[in-house]
mmCIF file of C-alpha atoms in Angstrom:
data_model
loop_
_atom_site.group_PDB
_atom_site.id
_atom_site.type_symbol
_atom_site.label_atom_id
_atom_site.label_comp_id
_atom_site.label_asym_id
_atom_site.label_seq_id
_atom_site.Cartn_x
_atom_site.Cartn_y
_atom_site.Cartn_z
ATOM 1 C CA MET A 1 158.679 146.108 150.402
ATOM 2 C CA SER A 2 160.073 147.863 153.223
ATOM 3 C CA GLY A 3 163.454 150.176 151.801
ATOM 4 C CA LYS A 4 165.382 149.038 154.492
ATOM 5 C CA ASP A 5 165.283 145.780 154.569
ATOM 6 C CA MET A 6 167.957 143.714 154.856
ATOM 7 C CA ILE A 7 169.283 140.297 155.716
ATOM 8 C CA SER A 8 169.559 139.413 159.742
ATOM 9 C CA VAL A 9 172.673 138.460 160.664
ATOM 10 C CA PHE A 10 174.425 138.469 163.347
ATOM 11 C CA PRO A 11 177.521 140.542 162.321
ATOM 12 C CA SER A 12 180.469 138.798 162.195
ATOM 13 C CA ARG A 13 183.611 138.505 160.033
ATOM 14 C CA MET A 14 182.577 134.927 158.995
ATOM 15 C CA ALA A 15 179.329 136.758 158.471
ATOM 16 C CA LEU A 16 181.446 138.911 156.292
ATOM 17 C CA THR A 17 182.446 137.240 153.508
ATOM 18 C CA LEU A 18 179.223 135.030 153.366
ATOM 19 C CA MET A 19 177.641 138.490 152.223
ATOM 20 C CA ARG A 20 180.643 138.727 149.983
ATOM 21 C CA GLY A 21 179.736 135.659 148.236
ATOM 22 C CA ARG A 22 176.367 135.796 148.045
ATOM 23 C CA LEU A 23 177.041 139.364 146.448
ATOM 24 C CA ARG A 24 179.114 138.323 143.386
ATOM 25 C CA GLY A 25 176.821 135.234 143.215
ATOM 26 C CA ALA A 26 173.781 137.714 142.769
ATOM 27 C CA GLN A 27 176.105 140.149 140.431
ATOM 28 C CA LYS A 28 176.931 137.234 138.285
ATOM 29 C CA GLY A 29 173.615 135.652 137.962
ATOM 30 C CA HIS A 30 171.786 139.110 136.798
ATOM 31 C CA SER A 31 174.506 139.946 134.101
ATOM 32 C CA LEU A 32 174.009 136.288 132.794
ATOM 33 C CA LEU A 33 169.961 136.596 133.021
ATOM 34 C CA LYS A 34 170.677 139.667 130.968
ATOM 35 C CA LYS A 35 172.072 137.630 128.424
ATOM 36 C CA LYS A 36 169.348 135.295 128.415
ATOM 37 C CA SER A 37 166.980 138.436 127.762
ATOM 38 C CA ASP A 38 168.796 140.289 125.118
ATOM 39 C CA ALA A 39 169.423 136.610 123.117
ATOM 40 C CA LEU A 40 165.641 135.904 123.682
ATOM 41 C CA THR A 41 164.849 139.743 122.352
ATOM 42 C CA ILE A 42 166.599 139.651 119.269
ATOM 43 C CA LYS A 43 165.189 135.726 118.261
ATOM 44 C CA PHE A 44 161.473 137.416 119.232
ATOM 45 C CA ARG A 45 162.250 140.118 116.141
ATOM 46 C CA GLY A 46 163.075 137.892 113.848
ATOM 47 C CA ILE A 47 160.372 136.218 114.914
ATOM 48 C CA LEU A 48 158.453 138.871 114.482
ATOM 49 C CA LYS A 49 159.606 139.723 110.757
ATOM 50 C CA LYS A 50 159.251 136.271 109.222
ATOM 51 C CA ILE A 51 156.234 136.280 110.373
ATOM 52 C CA ILE A 52 155.049 139.719 108.405
ATOM 53 C CA GLU A 53 156.545 138.931 105.645
ATOM 54 C CA THR A 54 155.332 134.812 105.396
ATOM 55 C CA LYS A 55 151.428 136.743 106.054
ATOM 56 C CA THR A 56 152.381 139.088 103.179
ATOM 57 C CA MET A 57 153.508 136.116 101.189
ATOM 58 C CA MET A 58 150.283 134.442 101.388
ATOM 59 C CA GLY A 59 147.983 136.449 100.737
ATOM 60 C CA ASP A 60 149.882 136.262 97.404
ATOM 61 C CA VAL A 61 149.530 133.066 97.553
ATOM 62 C CA MET A 62 145.699 132.498 98.276
ATOM 63 C CA ARG A 63 144.720 135.176 96.149
ATOM 64 C CA GLU A 64 146.398 132.834 93.206
ATOM 65 C CA ALA A 65 144.284 130.062 95.056
ATOM 66 C CA ALA A 66 141.285 131.680 94.707
ATOM 67 C CA PHE A 67 141.944 132.644 90.506
ATOM 68 C CA THR A 68 142.135 129.128 90.228
ATOM 69 C CA MET A 69 139.082 128.119 92.186
ATOM 70 C CA ALA A 70 136.798 130.222 90.384
ATOM 71 C CA GLU A 71 138.928 128.907 86.713
ATOM 72 C CA ALA A 72 137.571 125.316 88.426
ATOM 73 C CA LYS A 73 134.044 126.762 89.004
ATOM 74 C CA PHE A 74 133.582 127.568 86.110
ATOM 75 C CA ALA A 75 135.077 124.599 84.666
ATOM 76 C CA MET A 76 132.889 122.179 86.419
ATOM 77 C CA GLY A 77 130.253 123.780 88.054
ATOM 78 C CA ASP A 78 130.331 124.502 92.097
ATOM 79 C CA PHE A 79 131.079 121.437 93.558
ATOM 80 C CA ASN A 80 130.944 122.487 97.421
ATOM 81 C CA ASN A 81 128.608 119.974 98.336
ATOM 82 C CA LEU A 82 130.376 117.333 96.602
ATOM 83 C CA VAL A 83 133.762 119.168 98.863
ATOM 84 C CA LEU A 84 131.384 119.576 101.706
ATOM 85 C CA GLN A 85 129.954 115.264 101.348
ATOM 86 C CA ASN A 86 133.725 113.468 101.017
ATOM 87 C CA THR A 87 134.874 115.579 104.737
ATOM 88 C CA ASP A 88 135.227 113.288 106.782
ATOM 89 C CA LYS A 89 138.247 111.930 108.444
ATOM 90 C CA ALA A 90 141.506 114.558 107.768
ATOM 91 C CA GLN A 91 144.140 113.463 105.818
ATOM 92 C CA LEU A 92 146.084 116.297 106.323
ATOM 93 C CA LYS A 93 147.495 116.897 109.332
ATOM 94 C CA VAL A 94 150.136 118.794 111.557
ATOM 95 C CA LYS A 95 152.939 117.401 113.751
ATOM 96 C CA THR A 96 153.892 118.737 116.913
ATOM 97 C CA LYS A 97 158.404 118.506 117.781
ATOM 98 C CA ARG A 98 159.985 120.568 119.835
ATOM 99 C CA ASP A 99 163.338 123.268 119.172
ATOM 100 C CA ASN A 100 164.780 124.428 121.475
ATOM 101 C CA VAL A 101 166.247 127.837 121.292
ATOM 102 C CA ALA A 102 167.793 129.663 123.997
ATOM 103 C CA GLY A 103 167.057 127.486 126.531
ATOM 104 C CA VAL A 104 163.565 127.949 125.874
ATOM 105 C CA ASN A 105 160.920 124.986 124.091
ATOM 106 C CA LEU A 106 159.587 126.283 120.820
ATOM 107 C CA PRO A 107 157.182 124.570 119.142
ATOM 108 C CA VAL A 108 157.994 123.684 115.403
ATOM 109 C CA PHE A 109 154.440 122.536 113.031
ATOM 110 C CA GLU A 110 154.626 120.085 110.446
ATOM 111 C CA ALA A 111 152.071 118.311 108.014
ATOM 112 C CA PHE A 112 151.835 114.829 107.379
ATOM 113 C CA HIS A 113 149.572 112.792 106.105
ATOM 114 C CA ASP A 114 146.822 110.822 107.300
ATOM 115 C CA GLY A 115 145.611 108.852 105.646
ATOM 116 C CA SER A 116 144.394 108.241 101.191
ATOM 117 C CA ASP A 117 143.370 110.864 99.437
ATOM 118 C CA ALA A 118 139.210 110.768 99.716
ATOM 119 C CA TYR A 119 138.849 113.251 96.953
ATOM 120 C CA GLU A 120 140.706 110.913 93.741
ATOM 121 C CA TYR A 121 137.391 110.275 92.342
ATOM 122 C CA THR A 122 136.519 114.080 92.402
ATOM 123 C CA GLY A 123 138.616 113.930 89.439
ATOM 124 C CA LEU A 124 136.100 113.671 86.634
ATOM 125 C CA ALA A 125 136.995 114.769 83.368
ATOM 126 C CA ARG A 126 137.513 118.198 82.379
ATOM 127 C CA GLY A 127 136.779 119.170 85.987
ATOM 128 C CA GLY A 128 140.612 116.496 87.138
ATOM 129 C CA GLN A 129 142.864 118.514 86.340
ATOM 130 C CA GLN A 130 141.341 121.415 87.268
ATOM 131 C CA ILE A 131 140.648 120.076 90.919
ATOM 132 C CA ASP A 132 143.974 118.873 90.791
ATOM 133 C CA ARG A 133 145.632 122.492 90.518
ATOM 134 C CA ILE A 134 143.272 124.138 93.724
ATOM 135 C CA LYS A 135 144.374 120.786 95.652
ATOM 136 C CA LYS A 136 148.873 121.846 94.675
ATOM 137 C CA ASN A 137 147.856 125.422 95.458
ATOM 138 C CA PHE A 138 145.752 125.462 98.789
ATOM 139 C CA ALA A 139 148.590 123.053 100.108
ATOM 140 C CA LYS A 140 150.673 126.021 99.372
ATOM 141 C CA ALA A 141 149.173 128.120 101.469
ATOM 142 C CA VAL A 142 148.657 125.855 104.316
ATOM 143 C CA THR A 143 151.957 124.484 104.078
ATOM 144 C CA LEU A 144 152.940 128.933 104.485
ATOM 145 C CA LEU A 145 149.690 128.960 107.161
ATOM 146 C CA ILE A 146 151.623 125.885 109.218
ATOM 147 C CA ASP A 147 154.946 127.886 109.176
ATOM 148 C CA LEU A 148 153.331 130.684 110.395
ATOM 149 C CA ALA A 149 151.219 128.596 112.766
ATOM 150 C CA SER A 150 154.838 127.717 114.663
ATOM 151 C CA LEU A 151 156.050 131.225 114.292
ATOM 152 C CA GLN A 152 152.619 133.043 115.912
ATOM 153 C CA SER A 153 153.334 129.963 118.990
ATOM 154 C CA SER A 154 157.143 130.884 118.873
ATOM 155 C CA PHE A 155 155.907 134.368 119.572
ATOM 156 C CA VAL A 156 153.239 133.698 121.869
ATOM 157 C CA ILE A 157 155.750 131.621 124.478
ATOM 158 C CA LEU A 158 159.033 134.249 123.703
ATOM 159 C CA ASP A 159 156.808 136.803 124.983
ATOM 160 C CA GLU A 160 156.150 135.075 128.444
ATOM 161 C CA VAL A 161 159.451 133.859 128.784
ATOM 162 C CA ILE A 162 161.223 137.742 127.931
ATOM 163 C CA LYS A 163 158.418 138.646 130.090
ATOM 164 C CA VAL A 164 159.131 136.243 133.344
ATOM 165 C CA THR A 165 163.126 137.119 132.290
ATOM 166 C CA ASN A 166 163.225 140.080 132.871
ATOM 167 C CA ARG A 167 161.159 140.625 135.650
ATOM 168 C CA ARG A 168 163.829 138.472 137.610
ATOM 169 C CA VAL A 169 166.612 140.754 136.598
ATOM 170 C CA ASN A 170 164.649 143.671 137.527
ATOM 171 C CA ALA A 171 164.145 141.609 140.794
ATOM 172 C CA ILE A 172 167.295 141.113 141.152
ATOM 173 C CA GLU A 173 168.558 144.762 140.439
ATOM 174 C CA HIS A 174 166.318 146.129 142.610
ATOM 175 C CA VAL A 175 166.018 144.145 145.471
ATOM 176 C CA ILE A 176 168.053 141.592 146.147
ATOM 177 C CA ILE A 177 171.533 142.956 145.177
ATOM 178 C CA PRO A 178 170.536 146.964 147.358
ATOM 179 C CA ARG A 179 169.327 143.967 150.090
ATOM 180 C CA ILE A 180 173.267 142.671 149.907
ATOM 181 C CA GLU A 181 174.419 145.819 149.848
ATOM 182 C CA ARG A 182 172.805 146.837 153.240
ATOM 183 C CA THR A 183 173.330 143.808 154.846
ATOM 184 C CA LEU A 184 177.710 144.557 154.104
ATOM 185 C CA SER A 185 177.523 147.776 154.956
ATOM 186 C CA TYR A 186 175.342 147.220 158.196
ATOM 187 C CA ILE A 187 178.111 144.052 159.154
ATOM 188 C CA ILE A 188 181.153 146.519 157.996
ATOM 189 C CA SER A 189 179.429 149.891 160.289
ATOM 190 C CA GLU A 190 179.448 146.733 163.265
ATOM 191 C CA LEU A 191 182.781 145.542 163.042
ATOM 192 C CA ASP A 192 183.947 149.369 162.814
ATOM 193 C CA GLU A 193 182.466 150.047 165.313
ATOM 194 C CA ARG A 194 183.423 147.028 167.730
ATOM 195 C CA GLU A 195 186.734 147.323 166.870
ATOM 196 C CA ARG A 196 186.401 151.207 168.305
ATOM 197 C CA GLU A 197 184.708 149.972 171.396
ATOM 198 C CA GLU A 198 187.826 147.251 171.770
ATOM 199 C CA PHE A 199 190.026 150.077 170.695
ATOM 200 C CA PHE A 200 188.676 152.936 173.578
ATOM 201 C CA ARG A 201 188.114 150.507 176.560
ATOM 202 C CA MET A 202 192.175 149.192 176.008
ATOM 203 C CA LYS A 203 193.205 152.762 176.309
ATOM 204 C CA LYS A 204 191.056 152.969 178.900
ATOM 205 C CA LEU A 205 191.926 150.587 180.822
ATOM 206 C CA GLN A 206 195.757 151.396 180.339
ATOM 207 C CA GLY A 207 194.952 154.760 181.522
ATOM 208 C CA LYS A 208 193.461 153.716 184.108
ATOM 209 C CA LYS A 209 196.811 150.765 185.377
ATOM 210 C CA ALA A 210 199.420 153.590 184.662
ATOM 211 C CA LEU A 211 197.397 155.585 187.150
ATOM 212 C CA ALA A 212 196.217 152.820 189.820
ATOM 213 C CA ARG A 213 199.938 152.722 189.570
ATOM 214 C CA ALA A 214 201.283 156.408 189.948
ATOM 215 C CA ALA A 215 198.633 156.519 193.113
ATOM 216 C CA ALA A 216 200.416 153.332 194.595
ATOM 217 C CA GLU A 217 203.826 154.787 194.586
ATOM 218 C CA ARG A 218 202.512 157.762 195.954
ATOM 219 C CA ASN A 219 200.692 156.318 198.724
ATOM 220 C CA ARG A 220 203.794 154.270 199.184
ATOM 221 C CA ASN A 221 206.061 157.844 199.394
ATOM 222 C CA THR A 222 203.902 160.043 202.100
ATOM 223 C CA SER A 223 203.531 156.769 205.288
ATOM 224 C CA GLU A 224 207.089 156.349 204.514
ATOM 225 C CA GLU A 225 207.469 160.427 205.491
ATOM 226 C CA GLN A 226 204.842 161.024 208.185
ATOM 227 C CA TYR A 227 205.612 157.467 209.845
ATOM 228 C CA GLY A 228 209.293 156.471 209.347
ATOM 229 C CA PRO A 229 210.110 153.817 208.365
ATOM 230 C CA ALA A 230 208.274 150.331 209.123
ATOM 231 C CA ALA A 231 209.215 148.943 212.919
ATOM 232 C CA SER A 232 210.601 145.589 212.445
ATOM 233 C CA LEU A 233 210.250 142.774 215.124
ATOM 234 C CA LEU A 234 214.294 142.421 214.310
ATOM 235 C CA ASP A 235 215.098 145.408 216.013
ATOM 236 C CA ARG A 236 217.581 144.938 218.924
ATOM 237 C CA GLU A 237 216.528 148.253 220.449
ATOM 238 C CA ARG A 238 214.266 149.109 223.415
ATOM 239 C CA ASP A 239 211.128 149.263 223.211
ATOM 240 C CA GLU A 240 208.778 151.142 225.053
ATOM 241 C CA ASP A 241 205.445 149.198 224.659
ATOM 242 C CA LEU A 242 206.944 147.215 227.009
ATOM 243 C CA LEU A 243 206.065 148.167 231.232
ATOM 244 C CA PHE A 244 208.719 145.695 232.754
ATOM 245 C CA ASP A 245 211.757 145.133 230.995
ATOM 246 C CA MET B 1 152.445 118.815 127.727
ATOM 247 C CA SER B 2 153.745 116.865 125.291
ATOM 248 C CA ASN B 3 151.346 114.356 125.429
ATOM 249 C CA GLN B 4 148.790 117.306 125.172
ATOM 250 C CA MET B 5 150.703 118.236 121.842
ATOM 251 C CA GLU B 6 150.403 114.391 119.966
ATOM 252 C CA LYS B 7 146.549 114.929 120.572
ATOM 253 C CA ARG B 8 146.552 118.525 118.768
ATOM 254 C CA THR B 9 146.692 117.359 115.051
ATOM 255 C CA LEU B 10 143.796 119.148 112.899
ATOM 256 C CA PHE B 11 142.981 122.141 111.277
ATOM 257 C CA SER B 12 140.077 124.464 112.234
ATOM 258 C CA ILE B 13 138.715 126.781 109.558
ATOM 259 C CA ILE B 14 136.290 129.578 110.008
ATOM 260 C CA ALA B 15 136.295 131.860 106.875
ATOM 261 C CA ASN B 16 133.010 131.687 103.503
ATOM 262 C CA GLU B 17 132.123 128.630 101.571
ATOM 263 C CA GLU B 18 134.339 129.624 99.306
ATOM 264 C CA THR B 19 137.899 129.628 100.828
ATOM 265 C CA THR B 20 136.503 126.389 103.728
ATOM 266 C CA ASN B 21 135.739 124.545 100.636
ATOM 267 C CA SER B 22 139.405 125.590 99.032
ATOM 268 C CA PHE B 23 140.804 124.418 102.372
ATOM 269 C CA LEU B 24 138.849 121.547 102.854
ATOM 270 C CA ILE B 25 140.039 119.915 99.476
ATOM 271 C CA THR B 26 144.130 119.901 100.585
ATOM 272 C CA GLY B 27 142.010 117.346 103.204
ATOM 273 C CA ILE B 28 142.034 118.956 106.322
ATOM 274 C CA GLY B 29 138.481 118.579 106.478
ATOM 275 C CA ASN B 30 137.496 116.339 109.519
ATOM 276 C CA ILE B 31 134.426 114.801 111.564
ATOM 277 C CA ASN B 32 134.952 112.887 114.801
ATOM 278 C CA LYS B 33 133.301 110.679 117.062
ATOM 279 C CA LYS B 34 130.823 113.034 118.457
ATOM 280 C CA ALA B 35 130.145 114.370 114.918
ATOM 281 C CA GLU B 36 132.012 117.507 115.632
ATOM 282 C CA LYS B 37 133.573 119.418 112.676
ATOM 283 C CA ASN B 38 136.483 121.200 112.054
ATOM 284 C CA TYR B 39 135.625 124.110 109.975
ATOM 285 C CA PHE B 40 132.566 126.484 110.145
ATOM 286 C CA ILE B 41 130.758 128.453 106.905
ATOM 287 C CA THR B 42 130.324 131.655 107.718
ATOM 288 C CA THR B 43 128.141 133.801 105.606
ATOM 289 C CA ASP B 44 126.378 136.824 105.287
ATOM 290 C CA THR B 45 123.827 136.258 107.358
ATOM 291 C CA THR B 46 125.598 134.649 110.246
ATOM 292 C CA SER B 47 125.446 136.557 114.056
ATOM 293 C CA VAL B 48 128.694 137.069 115.663
ATOM 294 C CA ASP B 49 127.505 135.453 118.777
ATOM 295 C CA ASP B 50 127.440 131.673 116.591
ATOM 296 C CA ILE B 51 131.330 133.135 114.725
ATOM 297 C CA LYS B 52 132.737 133.609 119.150
ATOM 298 C CA ASN B 53 130.726 130.747 120.301
ATOM 299 C CA LYS B 54 132.462 128.487 117.098
ATOM 300 C CA PHE B 55 135.687 130.406 117.929
ATOM 301 C CA ILE B 56 135.313 129.258 121.413
ATOM 302 C CA SER B 57 134.445 126.125 121.022
ATOM 303 C CA PHE B 58 137.289 125.235 118.715
ATOM 304 C CA THR B 59 139.808 126.787 121.451
ATOM 305 C CA LYS B 60 138.482 124.764 123.947
ATOM 306 C CA ARG B 61 138.951 121.356 122.043
ATOM 307 C CA ASP B 62 141.679 119.301 122.163
ATOM 308 C CA ASP B 63 142.665 117.755 119.301
ATOM 309 C CA ILE B 64 142.612 121.523 117.146
ATOM 310 C CA ALA B 65 145.925 122.591 116.644
ATOM 311 C CA ILE B 66 145.764 125.494 114.162
ATOM 312 C CA ILE B 67 142.289 127.849 113.664
ATOM 313 C CA ILE B 68 142.268 129.747 110.658
ATOM 314 C CA ILE B 69 140.593 132.103 110.320
ATOM 315 C CA ALA B 70 139.387 134.522 107.713
ATOM 316 C CA GLN B 71 140.558 138.489 108.242
ATOM 317 C CA ASN B 72 137.231 140.091 107.733
ATOM 318 C CA ILE B 73 135.743 137.449 109.916
ATOM 319 C CA ALA B 74 137.892 138.060 112.683
ATOM 320 C CA ASP B 75 137.742 141.752 112.650
ATOM 321 C CA ARG B 76 133.618 140.267 113.504
ATOM 322 C CA ILE B 77 134.850 138.455 116.880
ATOM 323 C CA ARG B 78 137.584 141.173 117.365
ATOM 324 C CA HIS B 79 137.145 141.687 121.035
ATOM 325 C CA VAL B 80 137.222 137.785 121.702
ATOM 326 C CA ILE B 81 140.360 137.076 119.627
ATOM 327 C CA ASP B 82 142.016 140.501 121.327
ATOM 328 C CA ALA B 83 141.434 138.314 124.447
ATOM 329 C CA TYR B 84 142.539 135.378 123.552
ATOM 330 C CA ASP B 85 145.586 134.445 125.863
ATOM 331 C CA GLU B 86 146.671 130.561 125.120
ATOM 332 C CA ILE B 87 149.420 129.013 123.138
ATOM 333 C CA TYR B 88 147.366 126.703 121.578
ATOM 334 C CA PRO B 89 145.804 125.998 119.428
ATOM 335 C CA SER B 90 147.739 128.263 117.192
ATOM 336 C CA ILE B 91 145.317 131.094 115.776
ATOM 337 C CA VAL B 92 146.247 132.424 111.923
ATOM 338 C CA GLU B 93 144.564 134.962 110.687
ATOM 339 C CA ILE B 94 144.505 134.709 106.459
ATOM 340 C CA PRO B 95 143.491 137.398 104.001
ATOM 341 C CA THR B 96 140.536 136.433 101.450
ATOM 342 C CA LYS B 97 139.840 137.448 98.524
ATOM 343 C CA GLU B 98 137.168 140.413 99.323
ATOM 344 C CA SER B 99 139.507 141.372 102.029
ATOM 345 C CA LYS B 100 142.864 142.044 101.698
ATOM 346 C CA TYR B 101 145.322 141.543 104.520
ATOM 347 C CA LYS B 102 145.447 144.227 107.423
ATOM 348 C CA PRO B 103 148.584 144.146 109.576
ATOM 349 C CA GLN B 104 146.917 146.524 111.772
ATOM 350 C CA ASN B 105 144.138 144.060 112.311
ATOM 351 C CA ASP B 106 145.611 141.327 113.324
ATOM 352 C CA SER B 107 145.457 141.059 117.075
ATOM 353 C CA LEU B 108 148.765 138.844 116.384
ATOM 354 C CA MET B 109 150.642 142.002 115.385
ATOM 355 C CA LYS B 110 148.497 144.071 118.150
ATOM 356 C CA ARG B 111 150.329 142.449 121.126
ATOM 357 C CA ALA B 112 154.098 142.229 119.222
ATOM 358 C CA GLU B 113 153.539 146.010 118.318
ATOM 359 C CA ARG B 114 152.537 146.267 122.179
ATOM 360 C CA ILE B 115 155.827 144.270 123.569
ATOM 361 C CA LEU B 116 157.598 146.199 121.129
ATOM 362 C CA SER B 117 157.042 149.418 121.957
ATOM 363 C CA GLY B 118 156.746 148.579 125.860
ATOM 364 C CA GLU B 119 160.782 147.840 126.247
#
């Protein structure tokens, strides 16, 4: 990446106008991208805050849910194996929706139920209510988890996009605009130089013409003095060169 | 991209028996046609390698959208999670009865720290 490179153009007034247009375009692009990057960064910080809040909240939800779990175990004994045996096809799944934020496609997860409730029959006499409560509590945790996952994915995507946008902003600011500006100053200096050359040449020509005219004048005057007026064929006087007249 | 996303519908969970069971009760457990489970129960004797391999296999599956992992287990394969760079599946670290949530360990928080302090 040489520091002295510029766009190769033939320096002309047309090129000058075109270059000026390009400079304006690059500056506009730069400010737009900067705005986009700022907007995305603000959104990014907002998401980060929400993630921290949600995770802390989830800590509390999980603790409460774990408590109900302990209660149920106390009432029903260990039903872990029952749960494992009944696991076949998931009923609680996620759906992904896309949300457009400042030009970036962010995913949003949503829970949805797929099929019947397989744990219907784990509702045994006393334990039934407990299981129900556990299910509700942990379902709450799952909802929070879904929100968290959406936030986290958005977070990661935004991170990438912000990095790319900032790279482009820097590229425009430190490479493209200086290159155009260098080209512009080159064109302007070339045009100026050409004008000066033209001017100089014209002056020289004028000088030469004036000298030539002055010299011609002088020559005419000197020859008249030396030889008298020029001979003319129409003169009636006697011509000395004729021998027999 | 949206076709891939439509296939990703499952949760998956890596935690101890109690936590995993609690989540399975809500109905997120799944065994697919290849007899692969989407949950992995860890015990005190589970090796770091096992956890690591299970984690990596979950991330490679194309039907998992979210991986829930207990933070104390995540700590044991911290280097793997820190190196994880994909967008999907999302990795969410959760606290458990034994381990309170520590934001300083969470890979996501560390990433955020890096980004915000790099500005």
